[in-house]
Coordinates of C-alpha atoms in Angstrom, one line a residue:
Chain A
M453 CA 179.2 178.3 75.6
N454 CA 182.5 177.5 77.1
G455 CA 183.9 179.2 80.2
G456 CA 182.0 176.9 82.7
D457 CA 183.9 174.2 84.2
P458 CA 182.8 170.8 82.9
R459 CA 183.6 169.3 86.2
D460 CA 181.1 171.4 87.8
S461 CA 178.5 170.0 85.4
D462 CA 179.7 166.6 86.1
A463 CA 179.3 167.0 89.8
R464 CA 175.8 168.5 89.3
D465 CA 174.7 165.9 86.8
R466 CA 176.1 162.9 88.7
G467 CA 173.2 161.0 90.0
G468 CA 170.9 162.8 87.5
D469 CA 170.2 160.3 85.2
D470 CA 167.1 158.5 86.6
P471 CA 165.2 160.4 89.2
T472 CA 163.0 157.4 89.9
G473 CA 166.0 154.9 90.0
A474 CA 163.6 152.5 88.0
G475 CA 164.3 153.5 84.5
R476 CA 167.2 151.5 83.7
G477 CA 166.3 148.1 84.9
S478 CA 165.3 147.0 88.4
V479 CA 168.8 145.8 89.0
E480 CA 169.9 149.3 89.6
T481 CA 167.2 150.0 92.3
D482 CA 168.3 147.5 94.8
G483 CA 171.7 147.2 96.6
G484 CA 173.3 145.4 93.7
A485 CA 174.2 148.6 92.0
A486 CA 176.3 149.5 95.0
S487 CA 178.6 146.7 94.7
G488 CA 178.7 147.1 90.8
A489 CA 179.7 150.7 91.2
E490 CA 182.4 149.9 93.8
A491 CA 184.0 147.4 91.6
S492 CA 184.1 149.8 88.7
E493 CA 185.7 152.6 90.6
G494 CA 188.8 150.6 90.6
E495 CA 190.6 149.1 93.4
G496 CA 193.1 151.0 95.4
S497 CA 191.0 154.0 96.1
R498 CA 190.3 154.3 99.9
F499 CA 187.3 156.2 98.9
S500 CA 184.4 153.8 98.0
P501 CA 181.3 155.8 98.1
A502 CA 178.7 154.9 100.7
D503 CA 175.9 152.7 99.7
R504 CA 173.2 155.2 99.3
V505 CA 175.5 157.4 97.1
A506 CA 176.7 154.3 95.1
S507 CA 173.2 153.2 94.5
V508 CA 172.5 156.4 92.4
P509 CA 173.4 155.7 88.7
P510 CA 175.6 158.1 86.8
S511 CA 174.3 161.0 84.8
G512 CA 172.8 160.5 81.4
I513 CA 173.3 164.0 80.5
R514 CA 177.1 164.1 81.0
E515 CA 177.9 162.3 77.5
F516 CA 175.9 164.8 75.7
F517 CA 177.5 167.6 77.4
E518 CA 180.8 166.3 76.4
I519 CA 180.0 165.8 72.7
A520 CA 178.4 169.3 72.7
E521 CA 181.2 171.0 74.3
N522 CA 183.6 169.4 71.8
R523 CA 182.0 170.9 68.6
D524 CA 181.9 174.5 67.9
D525 CA 178.8 174.3 65.5
V526 CA 176.4 173.1 68.2
I527 CA 172.9 174.7 68.9
S528 CA 172.1 173.7 72.2
L529 CA 168.4 173.2 73.1
G530 CA 169.7 171.3 76.2
V531 CA 170.1 174.2 78.7
G532 CA 168.1 174.1 81.7
E533 CA 168.6 177.8 82.6
P534 CA 167.4 181.1 81.2
D535 CA 169.5 182.8 78.4
F536 CA 168.7 186.1 80.0
T537 CA 171.0 187.8 82.4
A538 CA 169.7 188.8 85.8
P539 CA 168.0 192.2 85.9
W540 CA 170.4 195.0 86.4
A541 CA 168.6 196.2 89.6
A542 CA 169.4 192.8 91.1
R543 CA 173.1 192.7 90.0
S544 CA 173.7 196.3 91.2
A545 CA 172.2 195.5 94.6
A546 CA 174.6 192.7 94.9
I547 CA 177.6 194.9 93.9
E548 CA 176.3 197.6 96.4
S549 CA 176.0 195.1 99.3
L550 CA 179.7 194.1 98.6
E551 CA 180.9 197.8 98.3
R552 CA 179.1 198.3 101.7
G553 CA 181.0 195.4 103.2
R554 CA 177.9 193.3 103.6
T555 CA 180.0 190.1 103.7
S556 CA 178.9 188.4 107.0
Y557 CA 176.3 185.7 107.5
T558 CA 172.7 186.4 107.7
A559 CA 170.3 185.0 110.0
N560 CA 169.9 181.3 109.5
R561 CA 166.5 181.7 107.8
G562 CA 167.7 184.6 105.6
M563 CA 167.5 188.3 106.2
P564 CA 164.2 189.3 107.6
D565 CA 163.3 192.1 105.0
L566 CA 164.0 189.4 102.3
R567 CA 161.8 186.9 103.9
R568 CA 158.9 189.6 104.3
A569 CA 159.4 190.5 100.6
I570 CA 159.2 186.8 99.6
A571 CA 156.0 186.3 101.8
E572 CA 154.5 189.3 100.2
R573 CA 155.3 188.2 96.6
V574 CA 153.8 184.7 96.9
T575 CA 150.4 186.1 97.8
R576 CA 149.9 186.5 94.0
Y577 CA 149.7 182.7 93.9
G578 CA 147.1 182.7 96.7
Q579 CA 149.9 181.6 99.3
S580 CA 150.0 183.1 102.7
Y581 CA 153.1 182.6 105.1
D582 CA 154.5 184.1 108.2
P583 CA 157.8 185.5 107.3
D584 CA 159.2 185.0 110.8
S585 CA 158.3 181.4 111.2
E586 CA 157.3 179.9 107.9
V587 CA 159.8 181.2 105.3
L588 CA 163.4 179.8 105.0
V589 CA 165.8 181.3 102.4
T590 CA 168.1 178.6 100.9
T591 CA 171.0 178.3 98.6
G592 CA 168.9 177.7 95.5
A593 CA 165.7 175.7 95.4
S594 CA 167.9 172.7 95.2
E595 CA 169.0 173.1 98.8
A596 CA 165.5 173.4 99.9
V597 CA 164.5 170.1 98.0
D598 CA 167.3 168.2 99.6
L599 CA 166.5 169.8 103.1
A600 CA 162.8 168.6 102.6
F601 CA 163.8 165.0 101.9
R602 CA 166.4 165.0 104.9
A603 CA 164.0 166.6 107.2
F604 CA 160.9 164.4 106.6
V605 CA 161.9 161.1 105.0
N606 CA 162.8 158.4 107.2
P607 CA 164.9 155.5 106.0
G608 CA 162.6 153.2 104.1
D609 CA 160.0 155.7 103.6
T610 CA 158.5 155.8 100.2
V611 CA 158.6 159.0 98.1
A612 CA 156.3 159.1 95.1
L613 CA 157.9 161.0 92.1
P614 CA 155.9 161.7 89.0
T615 CA 158.0 160.6 85.9
P616 CA 159.2 162.3 83.7
T617 CA 160.5 164.9 86.1
Y618 CA 163.6 167.0 87.1
V619 CA 166.6 164.8 87.8
S620 CA 167.3 165.7 91.4
Y621 CA 164.5 164.3 93.5
G622 CA 165.4 160.6 92.9
P623 CA 169.0 161.1 94.0
G624 CA 167.7 163.4 96.9
V625 CA 165.4 160.7 98.2
R626 CA 168.0 158.1 98.1
F627 CA 170.6 160.3 99.8
A628 CA 168.0 160.7 102.6
G629 CA 167.6 156.8 102.8
G630 CA 164.2 156.9 101.2
E631 CA 162.7 154.9 98.4
P632 CA 161.6 156.6 95.2
L633 CA 158.3 155.4 93.8
P634 CA 157.7 156.4 90.0
V635 CA 154.4 157.6 89.1
H636 CA 154.0 157.7 85.3
T637 CA 152.3 160.7 83.7
R638 CA 151.4 160.6 80.2
H639 CA 151.8 162.6 76.9
E640 CA 147.9 162.0 76.4
D641 CA 147.1 163.8 79.6
G642 CA 149.5 166.7 78.8
W643 CA 151.7 165.3 81.3
A644 CA 149.5 166.3 84.1
L645 CA 149.2 164.1 87.1
T646 CA 146.1 162.0 87.6
T647 CA 144.7 160.3 90.5
E648 CA 144.3 157.2 88.3
A649 CA 148.2 157.3 87.9
L650 CA 148.6 157.7 91.5
S651 CA 146.4 154.9 92.6
E652 CA 148.0 152.7 89.8
A653 CA 151.4 153.4 91.1
G654 CA 150.2 152.7 94.7
V655 CA 150.9 156.2 96.0
D656 CA 148.0 155.6 98.4
E657 CA 150.7 153.8 100.6
A658 CA 153.5 156.2 100.0
D659 CA 154.6 158.8 102.6
V660 CA 155.6 161.7 100.5
L661 CA 154.6 163.0 97.1
V662 CA 156.8 165.4 95.0
L663 CA 155.0 167.8 92.7
C664 CA 156.9 169.8 90.1
Y665 CA 154.5 172.0 88.1
P666 CA 155.1 173.9 85.9
N667 CA 157.2 170.8 85.1
N668 CA 160.7 170.3 83.9
P669 CA 161.1 168.4 81.4
T670 CA 157.5 168.5 80.0
G671 CA 156.7 172.1 80.6
A672 CA 153.2 170.7 81.8
T673 CA 151.2 172.7 84.2
M674 CA 148.2 171.4 86.2
D675 CA 144.9 173.2 85.8
A676 CA 142.6 174.0 88.8
D677 CA 140.7 170.8 88.5
E678 CA 143.6 168.6 88.2
M679 CA 145.2 170.1 91.1
D680 CA 142.0 169.6 93.2
A681 CA 141.8 166.1 92.2
V682 CA 145.5 165.4 93.4
A683 CA 145.0 167.5 96.4
A684 CA 142.0 165.4 97.6
F685 CA 144.1 162.3 96.9
C686 CA 146.9 163.6 99.1
R687 CA 144.2 164.3 102.0
E688 CA 142.6 161.0 101.8
H689 CA 145.9 159.2 101.9
D690 CA 147.5 161.6 104.3
L691 CA 150.5 162.3 102.2
L692 CA 153.0 165.0 102.9
V693 CA 153.7 167.0 99.8
V694 CA 156.9 168.8 98.6
A695 CA 156.0 171.3 95.8
D696 CA 158.7 172.5 93.8
E697 CA 157.3 175.5 92.2
I698 CA 160.5 177.2 90.9
Y699 CA 158.8 177.8 87.5
A700 CA 155.6 179.5 89.0
A701 CA 156.4 182.8 87.4
L702 CA 156.5 181.1 83.9
T703 CA 153.1 180.2 83.0
Y704 CA 151.5 181.1 79.8
D705 CA 147.9 179.9 79.6
G706 CA 146.6 180.7 82.9
D707 CA 147.6 181.5 86.6
H708 CA 150.0 179.2 88.6
Q709 CA 148.1 176.6 90.4
S710 CA 149.8 175.8 93.9
V711 CA 148.6 172.5 95.7
A712 CA 149.2 174.4 99.0
T713 CA 146.4 176.6 98.3
R714 CA 143.8 173.7 98.3
P715 CA 141.6 173.1 101.3
G716 CA 143.6 171.0 104.1
M717 CA 146.8 171.2 102.0
R718 CA 148.7 174.1 103.6
E719 CA 149.3 171.9 106.6
R720 CA 151.0 169.1 104.7
T721 CA 152.8 170.9 102.1
V722 CA 156.2 172.4 101.9
V723 CA 156.3 174.8 98.8
I724 CA 159.6 175.4 97.3
N725 CA 160.4 178.3 94.9
G726 CA 163.5 180.5 94.2
F727 CA 164.9 183.2 92.0
S728 CA 166.9 181.2 89.4
K729 CA 164.1 180.9 86.6
A730 CA 161.9 183.7 87.4
Y731 CA 164.7 186.3 87.6
A732 CA 167.3 184.6 85.5
M733 CA 169.4 184.4 88.8
T734 CA 170.7 180.8 88.5
G735 CA 174.3 181.4 89.3
L736 CA 173.4 183.5 92.4
R737 CA 172.0 180.3 94.0
L738 CA 168.9 181.5 95.8
G739 CA 165.7 179.8 96.7
Y740 CA 163.2 179.5 99.5
A741 CA 160.9 177.2 101.4
M742 CA 157.6 177.8 102.8
G743 CA 155.4 175.7 105.1
P744 CA 153.9 175.4 108.5
E745 CA 156.0 176.4 111.4
A746 CA 157.1 172.9 112.2
A747 CA 158.0 172.0 108.8
I748 CA 160.3 175.2 108.5
D749 CA 161.6 174.4 112.1
A750 CA 162.8 171.0 110.9
M751 CA 164.3 172.2 107.6
T752 CA 166.0 175.1 109.4
K753 CA 167.6 172.6 111.7
V754 CA 169.2 170.8 108.9
H755 CA 170.1 174.2 107.1
Q756 CA 171.8 175.8 110.1
Y757 CA 174.2 173.0 110.4
A758 CA 174.8 172.1 106.8
M759 CA 174.6 175.7 105.2
L760 CA 174.5 178.3 108.1
S761 CA 172.9 180.7 105.8
A762 CA 172.3 181.4 102.1
P763 CA 174.8 183.6 100.4
T764 CA 174.4 187.1 101.7
T765 CA 175.3 188.9 98.3
A766 CA 172.6 186.8 96.6
Q767 CA 170.1 187.6 99.3
H768 CA 170.5 191.5 98.5
A769 CA 170.2 190.8 94.9
A770 CA 167.0 188.8 95.6
L771 CA 165.5 191.6 97.7
A772 CA 166.0 194.0 94.8
A773 CA 164.7 191.5 92.3
I774 CA 161.4 191.3 94.2
D775 CA 161.1 195.1 94.8
R776 CA 162.0 196.3 91.5
C777 CA 162.1 193.8 88.7
D778 CA 158.6 192.8 88.0
D779 CA 158.7 194.5 84.6
E780 CA 161.7 192.5 83.5
V781 CA 160.1 189.3 84.6
E782 CA 157.1 190.0 82.6
E783 CA 159.2 190.9 79.6
M784 CA 161.2 187.6 79.8
R785 CA 157.8 185.7 80.2
R786 CA 156.4 187.2 77.1
E787 CA 159.4 186.5 75.1
Y788 CA 159.6 182.8 76.2
D789 CA 156.0 182.7 75.2
R790 CA 156.6 183.7 71.8
R791 CA 159.5 181.2 71.4
R792 CA 157.2 178.4 73.0
R793 CA 154.3 179.2 70.4
Y794 CA 157.1 179.1 67.7
V795 CA 158.7 175.9 68.8
V796 CA 155.5 174.1 69.4
S797 CA 154.2 175.2 66.0
R798 CA 157.2 174.0 64.2
L799 CA 157.5 170.7 65.8
R800 CA 153.8 169.9 65.0
E801 CA 154.6 170.9 61.4
L802 CA 157.4 168.5 61.3
G803 CA 155.1 165.7 62.6
L804 CA 156.4 165.4 66.0
P805 CA 153.5 165.3 68.4
V806 CA 153.9 167.5 71.6
A807 CA 151.5 168.3 74.5
E808 CA 150.9 172.0 74.8
P809 CA 153.5 173.2 77.4
G810 CA 151.7 175.8 79.7
G811 CA 154.7 176.8 81.7
A812 CA 158.5 176.5 82.3
F813 CA 160.7 176.8 79.0
Y814 CA 160.5 173.4 77.7
A815 CA 158.7 171.4 75.1
F816 CA 158.7 167.6 75.2
P817 CA 157.9 166.1 71.7
R818 CA 157.5 162.5 71.0
V819 CA 160.2 161.1 68.8
A820 CA 159.4 157.4 69.2
D821 CA 157.7 157.2 65.9
V822 CA 160.7 158.6 64.0
A823 CA 163.5 157.2 66.1
S824 CA 165.3 153.9 65.5
D825 CA 163.7 151.5 67.8
G826 CA 161.8 154.4 69.3
D827 CA 164.8 155.1 71.4
A828 CA 165.0 158.8 72.4
R829 CA 168.7 158.4 73.6
A830 CA 169.6 157.2 70.1
F831 CA 167.5 159.8 68.5
A832 CA 169.2 162.5 70.5
T833 CA 172.8 161.2 69.8
E834 CA 172.0 161.1 66.0
L835 CA 170.5 164.5 66.0
L836 CA 173.7 165.8 67.8
E837 CA 176.2 164.1 65.6
A838 CA 174.3 164.6 62.4
E839 CA 173.2 168.1 62.8
G840 CA 174.9 169.7 65.8
V841 CA 171.6 170.2 67.7
A842 CA 171.6 169.1 71.3
A843 CA 168.5 168.0 73.0
V844 CA 168.3 165.9 76.1
P845 CA 166.7 162.5 75.7
G846 CA 163.6 162.2 77.9
T847 CA 164.9 159.1 79.7
A848 CA 167.4 161.4 81.5
F849 CA 164.2 162.4 83.4
G850 CA 163.0 158.9 84.3
A851 CA 161.6 156.1 82.7
G852 CA 158.5 158.0 81.8
G853 CA 160.3 160.2 79.5
E854 CA 161.2 157.2 77.1
G855 CA 160.5 158.0 73.5
H856 CA 160.6 161.9 73.9
I857 CA 163.2 164.6 73.9
R858 CA 163.4 167.8 75.8
I859 CA 163.7 170.9 73.9
S860 CA 164.6 173.9 76.0
Y861 CA 163.5 177.4 74.2
A862 CA 165.8 179.2 76.8
T863 CA 167.7 180.2 73.7
G864 CA 167.2 183.2 71.2
L865 CA 164.8 182.9 68.3
D866 CA 167.5 182.9 65.7
D867 CA 169.1 179.8 67.0
L868 CA 165.7 178.3 67.6
K869 CA 165.0 178.8 63.8
E870 CA 168.1 177.4 62.9
A871 CA 167.7 174.4 65.2
M872 CA 164.3 173.8 63.8
A873 CA 165.6 173.9 60.2
R874 CA 168.3 171.4 61.1
L875 CA 165.7 169.2 62.8
E876 CA 163.7 169.4 59.6
R877 CA 166.6 168.2 57.7
F878 CA 167.4 165.4 60.1
L879 CA 163.9 164.2 59.7
S880 CA 163.5 164.3 56.1
Chain B
M1384 CA 145.1 195.2 73.3
D1385 CA 144.8 191.5 73.3
E1386 CA 147.7 189.3 74.0
A1387 CA 148.2 188.1 70.4
T1388 CA 148.5 191.6 69.2
R1389 CA 150.9 192.5 71.9
S1390 CA 153.1 189.4 70.8
L1391 CA 153.0 190.4 67.2
L1392 CA 154.3 193.8 68.0
D1393 CA 156.9 192.4 70.4
A1394 CA 157.9 190.1 67.6
L1395 CA 158.2 192.9 65.1
V1396 CA 160.1 195.3 67.4
D1397 CA 162.7 192.3 67.8
D1398 CA 162.9 191.7 64.1
A1399 CA 160.8 193.6 61.6
R1400 CA 161.8 191.2 58.9
E1401 CA 159.8 188.2 60.3
S1402 CA 157.9 186.2 57.7
T1403 CA 154.0 186.2 58.1
A1404 CA 154.5 182.4 58.7
D1405 CA 157.0 182.9 61.6
L1406 CA 154.8 185.8 63.1
A1407 CA 151.8 183.3 62.9
R1408 CA 154.0 180.7 64.9
Q1409 CA 154.9 183.0 67.5
T1410 CA 151.7 184.6 68.2
G1411 CA 149.3 181.5 67.8
L1412 CA 147.2 183.4 65.1
D1413 CA 146.9 182.0 61.5
E1414 CA 148.8 183.7 58.7
A1415 CA 145.6 185.4 57.3
T1416 CA 144.9 187.0 60.6
V1417 CA 148.4 188.1 61.0
E1418 CA 148.2 190.0 57.7
E1419 CA 144.9 191.4 58.7
R1420 CA 146.2 192.6 62.1
L1421 CA 149.2 194.1 60.5
T1422 CA 147.0 196.1 58.0
E1423 CA 144.8 197.4 60.8
L1424 CA 147.8 198.4 62.9
E1425 CA 149.3 200.2 59.9
A1426 CA 146.1 201.8 59.1
S1427 CA 145.4 203.0 62.9
G1428 CA 148.9 204.4 62.9
A1429 CA 150.1 202.1 65.5
L1430 CA 152.7 200.5 63.2
R1431 CA 154.4 203.5 61.7
G1432 CA 157.3 201.8 59.8
Y1433 CA 159.8 199.0 59.5
T1434 CA 163.3 200.2 59.2
A1435 CA 167.0 198.8 59.5
V1436 CA 169.3 199.4 62.5
V1437 CA 172.6 200.1 60.8
D1438 CA 176.0 200.4 62.4
W1439 CA 177.5 203.0 59.9
D1440 CA 180.9 202.6 61.5
A1441 CA 180.9 199.1 60.1
V1442 CA 180.5 200.2 56.4
D1443 CA 182.5 202.3 54.2
E1444 CA 180.4 205.4 54.8
E1445 CA 180.8 208.7 56.4
R1446 CA 178.1 209.2 58.8
V1447 CA 178.0 212.0 61.5
S1448 CA 175.2 212.1 64.1
A1449 CA 174.1 214.5 66.9
I1450 CA 171.6 215.3 69.4
V1451 CA 170.4 218.9 69.3
E1452 CA 168.8 220.6 72.2
V1453 CA 166.5 223.2 71.0
N1454 CA 164.9 225.9 73.3
V1455 CA 161.8 227.7 72.0
E1456 CA 159.4 230.7 72.9
L1457 CA 155.9 230.2 71.9
D1458 CA 153.4 232.8 71.2
R1459 CA 149.7 233.0 70.5
E1460 CA 150.3 232.0 66.9
T1461 CA 153.0 229.4 67.4
D1462 CA 152.7 226.2 69.6
Y1463 CA 155.0 223.3 70.0
D1464 CA 153.4 221.4 67.2
D1465 CA 153.8 224.1 64.7
V1466 CA 157.7 224.3 65.6
A1467 CA 158.0 220.5 65.5
R1468 CA 156.4 220.4 62.0
R1469 CA 158.9 222.6 60.7
I1470 CA 161.8 220.8 62.2
A1471 CA 160.6 217.4 61.2
E1472 CA 160.2 218.5 57.6
S1473 CA 164.2 218.1 57.2
P1474 CA 165.4 214.8 56.0
A1475 CA 168.5 215.1 58.2
V1476 CA 166.2 214.7 61.2
D1477 CA 166.0 211.2 62.4
S1478 CA 164.0 211.8 65.5
L1479 CA 162.3 214.6 67.2
R1480 CA 160.9 214.8 70.7
L1481 CA 159.4 217.2 73.0
M1482 CA 161.2 217.0 76.4
S1483 CA 160.5 218.0 80.0
G1484 CA 163.5 219.9 81.5
D1485 CA 165.8 222.4 80.6
Y1486 CA 165.2 222.4 76.9
D1487 CA 162.1 221.7 74.7
F1488 CA 163.1 219.7 71.8
A1489 CA 165.6 216.9 71.4
V1490 CA 166.5 216.3 67.8
N1491 CA 168.5 213.4 66.5
V1492 CA 170.1 214.5 63.3
S1493 CA 172.6 212.8 60.9
G1494 CA 174.5 213.7 57.9
S1495 CA 177.6 212.8 55.9
S1496 CA 179.7 215.5 57.6
M1497 CA 179.9 217.7 60.6
G1498 CA 179.4 220.5 58.3
D1499 CA 176.1 218.8 57.1
V1500 CA 174.9 218.8 60.6
S1501 CA 176.0 222.2 61.8
G1502 CA 174.6 223.6 58.5
F1503 CA 171.3 222.1 59.4
V1504 CA 171.4 223.5 62.8
S1505 CA 172.5 227.1 61.7
E1506 CA 170.3 227.2 58.5
E1507 CA 167.1 225.3 59.2
V1508 CA 166.8 225.3 63.1
A1509 CA 168.3 228.6 64.5
P1510 CA 166.6 231.0 62.1
L1511 CA 163.2 229.9 63.2
P1512 CA 161.6 232.7 64.9
A1513 CA 160.4 230.6 67.9
V1514 CA 164.0 229.2 68.5
T1515 CA 165.9 231.0 71.2
K1516 CA 168.7 228.6 71.6
T1517 CA 170.3 225.5 70.4
V1518 CA 173.2 223.1 71.9
T1519 CA 174.4 220.5 69.5
H1520 CA 176.2 217.3 70.8
Y1521 CA 177.9 215.2 68.4
V1522 CA 177.7 211.3 68.8
M1523 CA 181.2 210.0 69.4
E1524 CA 180.4 206.4 69.6
T1525 CA 177.1 204.2 69.5
Y1526 CA 177.0 201.2 71.8
K1527 CA 173.4 200.5 71.3
E1528 CA 170.5 201.5 69.1
R1529 CA 166.7 200.6 69.4
G1530 CA 167.5 197.5 71.5
V1531 CA 170.2 196.4 69.2
S1532 CA 173.7 196.2 70.8
F1533 CA 176.6 197.3 68.6
T1534 CA 179.3 195.6 70.7
D1535 CA 179.6 192.0 69.3
R1536 CA 180.4 189.6 72.2
D1537 CA 179.2 186.3 72.9
D1538 CA 178.6 186.4 76.5
D1539 CA 176.5 183.1 76.8
D1540 CA 178.7 181.4 79.4
R1541 CA 176.1 178.6 80.2
L1542 CA 177.0 175.1 80.1
S1543 CA 175.7 173.7 76.9
V1544 CA 173.7 170.8 78.4
T1545 CA 172.2 170.9 81.9
P1546 CA 169.3 169.4 83.7

């Protein structure tokens, strides 16, 4: 698992610890964190980060990364990307595009035929977008998330973030000058977002709601009724929605439910998706955003100055992926599904409660009852040190992840079996 | 075929030694049902066997393999199945398939020497009345067999912990 540049992960993880900014004590959610960070950076540096950068706490994943990289017996269940390689058709299309000398920029919004292919592809989720005016190809879904925040969040705006959730939203909101508002989802609800949780958190007063289903780190999906209820809440309180659907192709117990397909939701939703998870193309960095023309225009304005266009080579690969790789995607999905069933069964046999993960490639068991002081971070550290199994503590995904660990099953069954055997030994 | 049965076959194709307990965990079936399904699949002829994939180059054992292309000419009394049955009888035959294209049968053959393999072709295949031509291609190197790669390389270059 070497070969990658640890600094890269560092850069990626920085600011990733607590997406809501609320999990590590309220002191870090206000300006106080900025001066604290400044002092600790050491004097003498001309570069003290801007307040909105300093206000984002450092990554909680980084220390695990370092311990894990320094041992050679580690089985990592901490990887947030597919263990498959991108389908050959996609890779060869990338190579061919290089051989043909396709090394220029593309249109800001992405190659027209790729946008058409994307618009056609998402019809399977009941989504319908005009490839000319309502689709924007981005450098990974990550860029699309950032663009959405920069395009629609005014300084002081409140952006509601379910917690636990993916690490980038909180920092992204802060970089855009907004205020993250954590909305707790619960193990008991299968980590689905409920209108009760939205009301309780005061989301009726918020400006934007971020949805990430299927969810990282819980693997939760929303069923049709749950999504209807959230959509009704958004309409009632006039919320704008950023729906990160990067795991849409990886659902196991039913069709992917998109909030944007609910009545009255298309006009207030930006849907984000990409090639990384569905096609195992993380390193090619290609994603897309879809929404009403005005939304895509605004995001394109930021994109055209910040990025110009998404990587051309990757766009050629993506086009081939959509055209020719459905079988591979289905094969990968079926294999994830078997691993998912295996991991969930084993965790339950070991007495760790886990909500049925309907999508993505994560299980999110509760370890609070078996960890010292119920502390997920301590549990994960001890598990890594004692047994060489790396899993990410739930707190890395916000306060709502306390007492849980994220187990990624984007790892071969042999390793999963060995990891579960080690976990069993650790628990006994 | 229901999804659980499909998963069961997927799991066995990946690893035919999976325990019943692990098959149950991967498919969502209980162990008794797994056993039941396996029995049904075997009885119906869907599950034809459970064999090992061996890299003979890695053990101290001479092994020569070849792919033999066989052309046949059929007549009123002889059809493809008849010829295939004859050829398949030989223990040297690992697999036998009827093909589209320039020849009729592709036969995977193995033995402990080139003499064994060519002996099989000249003595058991070529003399059959229906056979008009054979072309034998010896295998020089095997890189992958039945989904299993023979080149050992750990190409997982992912960072070990990522969000």
